CSV table of C-alpha atoms in Angstrom, one decimal:
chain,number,residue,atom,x,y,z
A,615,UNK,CA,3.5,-33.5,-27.8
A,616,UNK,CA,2.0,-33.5,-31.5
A,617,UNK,CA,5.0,-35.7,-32.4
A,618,UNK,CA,4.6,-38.4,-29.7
A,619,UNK,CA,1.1,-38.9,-30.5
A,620,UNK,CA,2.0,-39.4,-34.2
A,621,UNK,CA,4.8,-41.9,-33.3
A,622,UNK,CA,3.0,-43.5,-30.4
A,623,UNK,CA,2.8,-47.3,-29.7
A,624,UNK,CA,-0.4,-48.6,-30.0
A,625,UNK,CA,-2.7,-51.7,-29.8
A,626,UNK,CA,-6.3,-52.3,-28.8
A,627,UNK,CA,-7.2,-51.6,-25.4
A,628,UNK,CA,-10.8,-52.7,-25.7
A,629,UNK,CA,-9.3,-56.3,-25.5
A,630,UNK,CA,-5.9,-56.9,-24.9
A,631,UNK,CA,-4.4,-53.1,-23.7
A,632,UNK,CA,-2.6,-50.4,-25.5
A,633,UNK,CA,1.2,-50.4,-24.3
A,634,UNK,CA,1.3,-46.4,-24.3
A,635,UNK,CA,-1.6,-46.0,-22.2
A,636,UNK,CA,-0.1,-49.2,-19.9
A,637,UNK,CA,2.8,-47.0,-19.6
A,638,UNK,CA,1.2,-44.0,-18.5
A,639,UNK,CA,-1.0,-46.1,-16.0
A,640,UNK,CA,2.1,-47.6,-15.0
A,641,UNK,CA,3.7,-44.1,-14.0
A,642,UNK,CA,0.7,-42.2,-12.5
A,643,UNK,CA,0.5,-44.8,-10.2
A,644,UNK,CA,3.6,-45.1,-9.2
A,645,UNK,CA,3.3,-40.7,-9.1
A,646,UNK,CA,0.5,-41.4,-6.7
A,647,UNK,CA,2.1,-44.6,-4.7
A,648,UNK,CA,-1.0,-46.6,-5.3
A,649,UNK,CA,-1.1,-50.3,-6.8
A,650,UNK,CA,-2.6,-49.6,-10.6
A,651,UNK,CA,-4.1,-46.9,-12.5
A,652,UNK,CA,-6.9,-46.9,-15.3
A,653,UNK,CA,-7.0,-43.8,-17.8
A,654,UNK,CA,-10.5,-42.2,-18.8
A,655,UNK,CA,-11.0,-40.0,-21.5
A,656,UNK,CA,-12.6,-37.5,-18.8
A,657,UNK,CA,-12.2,-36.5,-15.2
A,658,UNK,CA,-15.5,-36.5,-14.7
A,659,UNK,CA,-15.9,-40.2,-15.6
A,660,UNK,CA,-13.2,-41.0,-13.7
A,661,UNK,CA,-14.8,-39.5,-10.5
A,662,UNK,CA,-18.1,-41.1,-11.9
A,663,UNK,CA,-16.5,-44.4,-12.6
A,664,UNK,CA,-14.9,-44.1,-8.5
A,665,UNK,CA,-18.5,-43.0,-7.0
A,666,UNK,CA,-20.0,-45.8,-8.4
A,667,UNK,CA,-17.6,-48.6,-7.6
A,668,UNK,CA,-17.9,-47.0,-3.5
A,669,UNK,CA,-22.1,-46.0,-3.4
A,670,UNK,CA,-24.6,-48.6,-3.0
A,671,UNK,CA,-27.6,-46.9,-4.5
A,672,UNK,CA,-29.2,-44.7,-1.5
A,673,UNK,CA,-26.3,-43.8,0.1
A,674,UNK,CA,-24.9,-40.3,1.3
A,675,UNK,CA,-21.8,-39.7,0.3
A,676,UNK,CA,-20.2,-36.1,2.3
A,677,UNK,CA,-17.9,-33.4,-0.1
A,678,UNK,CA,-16.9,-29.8,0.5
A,679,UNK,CA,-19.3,-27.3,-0.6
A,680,UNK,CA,-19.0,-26.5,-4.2
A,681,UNK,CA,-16.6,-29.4,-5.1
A,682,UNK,CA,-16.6,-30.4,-8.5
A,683,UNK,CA,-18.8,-33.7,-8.2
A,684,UNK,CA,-21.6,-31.6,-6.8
A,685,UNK,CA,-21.7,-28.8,-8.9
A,686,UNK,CA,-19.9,-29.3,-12.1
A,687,UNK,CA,-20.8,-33.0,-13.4
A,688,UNK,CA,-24.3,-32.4,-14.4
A,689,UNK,CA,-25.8,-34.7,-11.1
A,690,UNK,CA,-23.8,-38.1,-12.4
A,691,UNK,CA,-22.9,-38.6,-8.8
A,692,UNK,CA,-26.5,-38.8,-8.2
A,693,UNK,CA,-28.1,-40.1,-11.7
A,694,UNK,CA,-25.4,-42.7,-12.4
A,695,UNK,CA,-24.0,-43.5,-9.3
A,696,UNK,CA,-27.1,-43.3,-6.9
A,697,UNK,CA,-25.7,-41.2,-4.2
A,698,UNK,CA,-26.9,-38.7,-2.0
A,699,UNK,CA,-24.7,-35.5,-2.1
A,700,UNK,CA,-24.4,-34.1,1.4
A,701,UNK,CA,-22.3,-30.5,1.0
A,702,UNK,CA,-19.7,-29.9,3.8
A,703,UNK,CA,-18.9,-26.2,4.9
A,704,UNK,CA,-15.3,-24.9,4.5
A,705,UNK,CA,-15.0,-24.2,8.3
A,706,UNK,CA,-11.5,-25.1,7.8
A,707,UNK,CA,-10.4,-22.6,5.5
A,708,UNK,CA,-11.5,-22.1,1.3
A,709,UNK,CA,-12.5,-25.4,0.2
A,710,UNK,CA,-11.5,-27.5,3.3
A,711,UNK,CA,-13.9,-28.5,5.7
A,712,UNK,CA,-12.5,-29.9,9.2
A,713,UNK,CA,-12.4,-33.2,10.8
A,714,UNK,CA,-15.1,-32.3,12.7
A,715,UNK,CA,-17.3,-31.5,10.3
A,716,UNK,CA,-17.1,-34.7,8.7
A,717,UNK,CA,-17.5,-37.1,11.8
A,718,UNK,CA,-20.8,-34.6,12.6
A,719,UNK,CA,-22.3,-35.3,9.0
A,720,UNK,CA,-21.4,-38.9,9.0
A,721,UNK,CA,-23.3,-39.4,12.3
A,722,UNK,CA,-23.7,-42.9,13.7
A,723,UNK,CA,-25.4,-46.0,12.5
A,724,UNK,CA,-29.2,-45.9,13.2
A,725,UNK,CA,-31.9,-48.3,11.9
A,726,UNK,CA,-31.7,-49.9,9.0
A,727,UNK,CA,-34.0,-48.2,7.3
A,728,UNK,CA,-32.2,-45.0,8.2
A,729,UNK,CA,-29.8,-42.9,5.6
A,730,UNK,CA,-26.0,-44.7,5.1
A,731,UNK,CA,-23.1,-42.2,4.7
A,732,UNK,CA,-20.5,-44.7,3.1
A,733,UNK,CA,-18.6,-41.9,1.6
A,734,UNK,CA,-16.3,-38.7,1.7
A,735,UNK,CA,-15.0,-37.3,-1.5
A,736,UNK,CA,-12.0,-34.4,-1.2
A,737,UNK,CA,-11.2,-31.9,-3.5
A,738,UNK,CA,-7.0,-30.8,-3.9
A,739,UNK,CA,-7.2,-28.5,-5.3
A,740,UNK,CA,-10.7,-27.2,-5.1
A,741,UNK,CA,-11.7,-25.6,-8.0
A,742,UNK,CA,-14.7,-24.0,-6.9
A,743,UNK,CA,-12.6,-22.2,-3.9
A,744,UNK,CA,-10.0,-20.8,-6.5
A,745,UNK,CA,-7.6,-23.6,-6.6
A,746,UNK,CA,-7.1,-23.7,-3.3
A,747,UNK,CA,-5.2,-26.1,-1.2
A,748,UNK,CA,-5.4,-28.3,0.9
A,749,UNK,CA,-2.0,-29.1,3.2
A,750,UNK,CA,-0.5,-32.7,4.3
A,751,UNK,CA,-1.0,-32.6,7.9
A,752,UNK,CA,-5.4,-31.2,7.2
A,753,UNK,CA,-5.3,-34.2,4.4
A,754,UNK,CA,-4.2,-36.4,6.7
A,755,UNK,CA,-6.6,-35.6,9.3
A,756,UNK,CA,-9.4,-35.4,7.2
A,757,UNK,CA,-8.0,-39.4,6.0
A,758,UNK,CA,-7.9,-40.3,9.7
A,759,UNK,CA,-11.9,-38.8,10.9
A,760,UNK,CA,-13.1,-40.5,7.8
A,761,UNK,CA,-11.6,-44.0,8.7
A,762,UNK,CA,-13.1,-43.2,12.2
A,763,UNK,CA,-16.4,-42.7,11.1
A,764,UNK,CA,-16.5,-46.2,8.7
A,765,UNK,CA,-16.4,-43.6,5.8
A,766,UNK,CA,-14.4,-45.0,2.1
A,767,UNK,CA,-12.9,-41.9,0.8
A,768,UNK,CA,-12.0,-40.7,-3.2
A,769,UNK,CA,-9.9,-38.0,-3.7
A,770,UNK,CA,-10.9,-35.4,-6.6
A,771,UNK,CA,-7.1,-34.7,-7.2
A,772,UNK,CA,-7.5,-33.2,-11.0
A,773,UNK,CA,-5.1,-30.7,-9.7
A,774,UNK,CA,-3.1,-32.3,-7.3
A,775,UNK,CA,-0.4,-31.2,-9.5
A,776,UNK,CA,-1.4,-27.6,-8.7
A,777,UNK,CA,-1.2,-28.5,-4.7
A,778,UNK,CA,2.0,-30.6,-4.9
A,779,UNK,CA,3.9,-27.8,-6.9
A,780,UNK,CA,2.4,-25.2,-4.6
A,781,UNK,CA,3.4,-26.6,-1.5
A,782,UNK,CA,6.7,-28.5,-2.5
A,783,UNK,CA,5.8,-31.8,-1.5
A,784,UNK,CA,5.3,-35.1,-3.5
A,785,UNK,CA,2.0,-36.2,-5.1
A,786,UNK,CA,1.8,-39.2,-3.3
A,787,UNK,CA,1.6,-37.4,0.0
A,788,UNK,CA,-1.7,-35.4,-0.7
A,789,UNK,CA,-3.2,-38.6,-1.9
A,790,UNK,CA,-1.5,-41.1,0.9
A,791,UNK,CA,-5.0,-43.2,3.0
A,792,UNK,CA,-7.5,-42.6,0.1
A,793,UNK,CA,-9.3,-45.6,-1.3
A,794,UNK,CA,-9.5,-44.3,-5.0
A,795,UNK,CA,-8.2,-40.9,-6.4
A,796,UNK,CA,-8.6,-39.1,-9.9
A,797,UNK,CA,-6.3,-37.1,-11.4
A,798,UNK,CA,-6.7,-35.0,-14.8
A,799,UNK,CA,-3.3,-34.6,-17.3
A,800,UNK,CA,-4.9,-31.3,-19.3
A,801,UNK,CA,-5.5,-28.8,-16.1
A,802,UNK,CA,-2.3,-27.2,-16.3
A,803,UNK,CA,0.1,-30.4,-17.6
A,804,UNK,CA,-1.2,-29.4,-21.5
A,805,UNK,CA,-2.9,-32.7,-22.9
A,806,UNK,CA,-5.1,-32.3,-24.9
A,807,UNK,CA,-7.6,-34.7,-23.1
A,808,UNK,CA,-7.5,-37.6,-20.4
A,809,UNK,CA,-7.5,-38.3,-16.9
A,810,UNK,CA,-6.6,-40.9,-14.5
A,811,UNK,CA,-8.7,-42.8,-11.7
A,812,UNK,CA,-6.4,-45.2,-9.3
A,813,UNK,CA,-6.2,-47.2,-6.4
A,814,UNK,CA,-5.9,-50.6,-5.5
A,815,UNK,CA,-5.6,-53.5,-8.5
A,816,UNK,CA,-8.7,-54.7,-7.7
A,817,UNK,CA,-10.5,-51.3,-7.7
A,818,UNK,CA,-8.7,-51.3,-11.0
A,819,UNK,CA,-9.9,-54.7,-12.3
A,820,UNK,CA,-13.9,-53.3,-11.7
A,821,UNK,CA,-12.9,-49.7,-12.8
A,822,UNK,CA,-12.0,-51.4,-16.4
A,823,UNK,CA,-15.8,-52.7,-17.2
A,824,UNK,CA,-17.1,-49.5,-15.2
A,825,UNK,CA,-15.3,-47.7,-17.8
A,826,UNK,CA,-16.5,-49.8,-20.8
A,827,UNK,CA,-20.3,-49.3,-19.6
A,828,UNK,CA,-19.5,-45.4,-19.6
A,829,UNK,CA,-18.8,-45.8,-23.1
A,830,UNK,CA,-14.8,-44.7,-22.3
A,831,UNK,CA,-13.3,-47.7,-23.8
A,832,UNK,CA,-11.0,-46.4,-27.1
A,833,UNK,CA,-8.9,-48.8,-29.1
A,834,UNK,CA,-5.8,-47.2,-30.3
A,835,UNK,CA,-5.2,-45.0,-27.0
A,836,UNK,CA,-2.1,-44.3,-27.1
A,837,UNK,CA,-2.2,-41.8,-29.1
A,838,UNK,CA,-3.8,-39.5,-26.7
A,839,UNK,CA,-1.5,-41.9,-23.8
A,840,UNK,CA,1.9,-40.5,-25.2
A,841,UNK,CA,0.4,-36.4,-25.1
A,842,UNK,CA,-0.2,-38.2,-21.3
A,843,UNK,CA,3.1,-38.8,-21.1
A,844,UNK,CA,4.5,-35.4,-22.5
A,845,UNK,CA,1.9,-33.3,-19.8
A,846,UNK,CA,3.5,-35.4,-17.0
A,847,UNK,CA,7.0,-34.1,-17.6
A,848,UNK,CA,6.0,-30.7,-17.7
A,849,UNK,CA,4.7,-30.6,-14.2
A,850,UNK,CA,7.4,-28.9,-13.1
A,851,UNK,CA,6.4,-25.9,-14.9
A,852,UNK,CA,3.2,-25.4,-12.9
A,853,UNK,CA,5.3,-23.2,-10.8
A,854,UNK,CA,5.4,-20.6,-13.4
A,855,UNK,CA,1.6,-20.4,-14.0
A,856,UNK,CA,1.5,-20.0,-10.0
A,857,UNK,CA,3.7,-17.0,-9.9
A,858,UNK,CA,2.0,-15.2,-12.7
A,859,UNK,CA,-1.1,-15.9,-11.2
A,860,UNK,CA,0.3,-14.1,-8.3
A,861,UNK,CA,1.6,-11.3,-10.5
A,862,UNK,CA,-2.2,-11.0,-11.9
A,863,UNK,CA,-4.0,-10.5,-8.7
A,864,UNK,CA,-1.6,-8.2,-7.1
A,865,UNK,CA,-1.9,-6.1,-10.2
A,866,UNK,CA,-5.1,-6.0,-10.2
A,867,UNK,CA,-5.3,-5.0,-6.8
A,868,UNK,CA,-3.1,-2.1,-7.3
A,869,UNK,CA,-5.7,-0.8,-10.0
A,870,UNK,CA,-8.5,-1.3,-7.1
A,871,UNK,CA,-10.3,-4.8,-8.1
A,872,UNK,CA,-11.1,-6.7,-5.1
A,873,UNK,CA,-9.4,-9.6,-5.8
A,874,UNK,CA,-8.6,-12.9,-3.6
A,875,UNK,CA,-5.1,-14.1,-3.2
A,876,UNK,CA,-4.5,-17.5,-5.4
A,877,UNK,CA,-2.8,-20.6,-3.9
A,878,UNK,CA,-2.2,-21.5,-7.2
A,879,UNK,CA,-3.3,-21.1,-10.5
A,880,UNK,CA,-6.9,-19.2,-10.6
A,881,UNK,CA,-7.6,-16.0,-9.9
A,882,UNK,CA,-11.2,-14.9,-8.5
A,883,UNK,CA,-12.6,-11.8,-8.7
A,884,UNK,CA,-15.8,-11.2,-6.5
A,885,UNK,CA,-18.4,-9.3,-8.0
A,886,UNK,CA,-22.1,-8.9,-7.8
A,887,UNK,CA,-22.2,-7.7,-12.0
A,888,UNK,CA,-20.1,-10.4,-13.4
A,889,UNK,CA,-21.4,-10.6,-16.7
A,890,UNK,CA,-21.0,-6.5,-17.3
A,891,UNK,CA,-17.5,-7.0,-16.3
A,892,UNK,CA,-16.7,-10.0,-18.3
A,893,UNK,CA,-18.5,-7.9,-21.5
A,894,UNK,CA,-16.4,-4.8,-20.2
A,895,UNK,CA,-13.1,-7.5,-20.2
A,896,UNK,CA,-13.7,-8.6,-23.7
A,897,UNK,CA,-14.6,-5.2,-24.9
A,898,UNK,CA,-10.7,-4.3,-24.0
A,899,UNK,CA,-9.5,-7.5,-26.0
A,900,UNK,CA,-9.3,-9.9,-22.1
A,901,UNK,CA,-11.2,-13.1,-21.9
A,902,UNK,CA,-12.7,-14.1,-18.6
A,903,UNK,CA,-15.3,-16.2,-17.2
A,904,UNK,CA,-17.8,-15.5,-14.9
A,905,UNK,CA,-17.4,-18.1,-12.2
A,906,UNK,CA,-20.1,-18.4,-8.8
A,907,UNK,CA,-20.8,-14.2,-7.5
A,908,UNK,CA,-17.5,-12.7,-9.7
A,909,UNK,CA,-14.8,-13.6,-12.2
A,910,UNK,CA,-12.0,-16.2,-12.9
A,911,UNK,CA,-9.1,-16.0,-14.8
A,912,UNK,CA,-7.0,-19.0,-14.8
A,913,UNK,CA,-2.9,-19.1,-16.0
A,914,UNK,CA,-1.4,-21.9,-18.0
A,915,UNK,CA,1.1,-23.2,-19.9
A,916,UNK,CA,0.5,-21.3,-22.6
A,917,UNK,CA,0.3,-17.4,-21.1
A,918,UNK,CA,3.5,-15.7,-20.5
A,919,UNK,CA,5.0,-13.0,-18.5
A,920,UNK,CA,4.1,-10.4,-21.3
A,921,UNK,CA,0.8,-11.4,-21.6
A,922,UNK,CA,-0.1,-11.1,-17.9
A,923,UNK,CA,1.6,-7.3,-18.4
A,924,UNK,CA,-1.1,-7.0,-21.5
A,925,UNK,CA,-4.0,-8.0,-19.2
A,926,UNK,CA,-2.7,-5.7,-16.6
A,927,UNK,CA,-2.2,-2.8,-19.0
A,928,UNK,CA,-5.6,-3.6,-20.5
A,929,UNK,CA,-8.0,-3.9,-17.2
A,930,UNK,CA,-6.8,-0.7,-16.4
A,931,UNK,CA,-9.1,0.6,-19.0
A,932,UNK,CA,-12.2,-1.4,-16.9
A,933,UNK,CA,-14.0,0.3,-14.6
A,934,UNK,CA,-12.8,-1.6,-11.4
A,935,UNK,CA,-15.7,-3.8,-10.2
A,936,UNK,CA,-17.7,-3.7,-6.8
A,937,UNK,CA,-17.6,-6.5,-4.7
């Protein structure tokens, strides 16, 4: 990856575009089957840069409870975008709510000076849920109640990988019927930075100022566009980090931890003490985070088999936490 940044084609794509980062647009939107892609130096200003091009100031926008435009982009959907979050309750399953749900928040159109839902935003897979995901058919139903209801829709597909490679089914199809969807290349894929926000060309065509007025316009950008380029082709490694994933919680299990199954990549542990368990982790040489009520530990491309065995071998000096 190091070497096609330091051999990458670049030009200025302030003005006139960067033909690495071109390419990379180029092939994330053909990944997604959408008409043109724009790449941010952030996922969270690419979900930014899609709430703001879909909110009139005012407006309600509905997304799962704990998705990551809610709770983990410090109120831009709000402060830069002018929406009104409206949390939707996983009814469906961890981090899915049902169809349902959202034609009950979107309500009906009332008097003018009443409050406008223009917007749902999904989350594949949802972080705050322990990467869990959501399948074709409940994306595609969740597409279809949105349309009925009048409602635009952005996908928050930083780990779509994850869901894709989890359920053995192409990208495009967890994205298919949304208006805009983002999608991050360092969550699992190994760049060191950059996301991508996509849709139609003329979504594109306003995302590129949007972009500039966030202050995420870069000149030479391919440099960071060819580590975009590297992560892609390593999406089919995902499957690994899944599996050991799976290998983490059921050992953990086995020494007594109460520990919820991963879809994917993330591993939760519930507890009521996180932080004396984190500090008991550490204390044994593991580093976790506390995450919501409990713990998360989170595979990637760089943990292996025998360092999952470590971990295991290590937490069974921890006292196993109470739920």
């Amino acid at each position: 990856m190091r070497e096609a940044m330091a051999s990458a084609d670049v030009g200025d794509d302030v003005l006139d575009g960067d033909p690495t980062l071109a390419a990379l647009q180029d092939r994330v939107a053909d990944i997604l089957g959408v008409e043109a892609a724009l790449w941010t130096p952030t996922g969270c200003m690419a979900n930014t840069i899609a709430l703001m091009h879909h909110l009139t100031r005012g407006d309600r926008f509905l997304a799962p409870v704990g998705a990551h435009v809610l709770e983990a982009e410090l109120g831009t959907a709000a402060w830069l975008a002018g929406g009104l979050p409206a949390p939707l309750t996983h009814d469906a399953g961890p981090g899915r709510p049902t169809p349902a749900a959202v034609l009950a928040a979107a309500g009906t159109a009332g008097p003018y000076f009443g409050l406008r839902t223009s917007l749902l935003c999904l989350e594949n897979t949802h972080n705050g849920a322990g990467g869990a995901v959501t399948p074709v058919d409940e994306h595609r139903a969740l597409v279809a109640a949105a349309r009925d209801a009048g409602l635009a829709i952005h996908l928050d597909g930083a780990r779509i990988w994850h869901a894709a490679s989890a359920l053995g089914v192409p990208v495009a199809s967890l994205a298919a019927g949304v208006d805009t969807v983002s999608v991050c290349l360092s969550k699992g894929l190994g760049a060191p930075m950059g996301s991508v926000v996509a849709g139609s060309a003329a979504f594109v065509e306003g995302a590129w100022r949007l972009r500039k007025m966030l202050g995420g316009g870069v000149r030479q950008g391919g440099v960071v566009g060819a580590a975009g380029l590297v992560a892609l082709d390593q999406a089919g490694d995902l499957a690994g980090d899944h599996a050991r994933a799976a290998r983490l919680a059921s050992g953990l299990q086995e020494l007594g931890w109460p520990v919820i199954a991963p879809d994917t990549n993330i591993v939760l542990v519930p507890t009521s003490a996180p932080a004396p368990l984190v500090a008991s982790l550490l204390e044994a040489d593991v580093r976790a985070v506390p995450f919501g009520p409990g713990v998360r530990f989170v595979t990637h491309r760089d943990i292996d088999d025998d360092m999952i065995a470590t971990v295991l071998d290590r937490a069974a000096t921890v006292p196993a936490p109470a739920p």
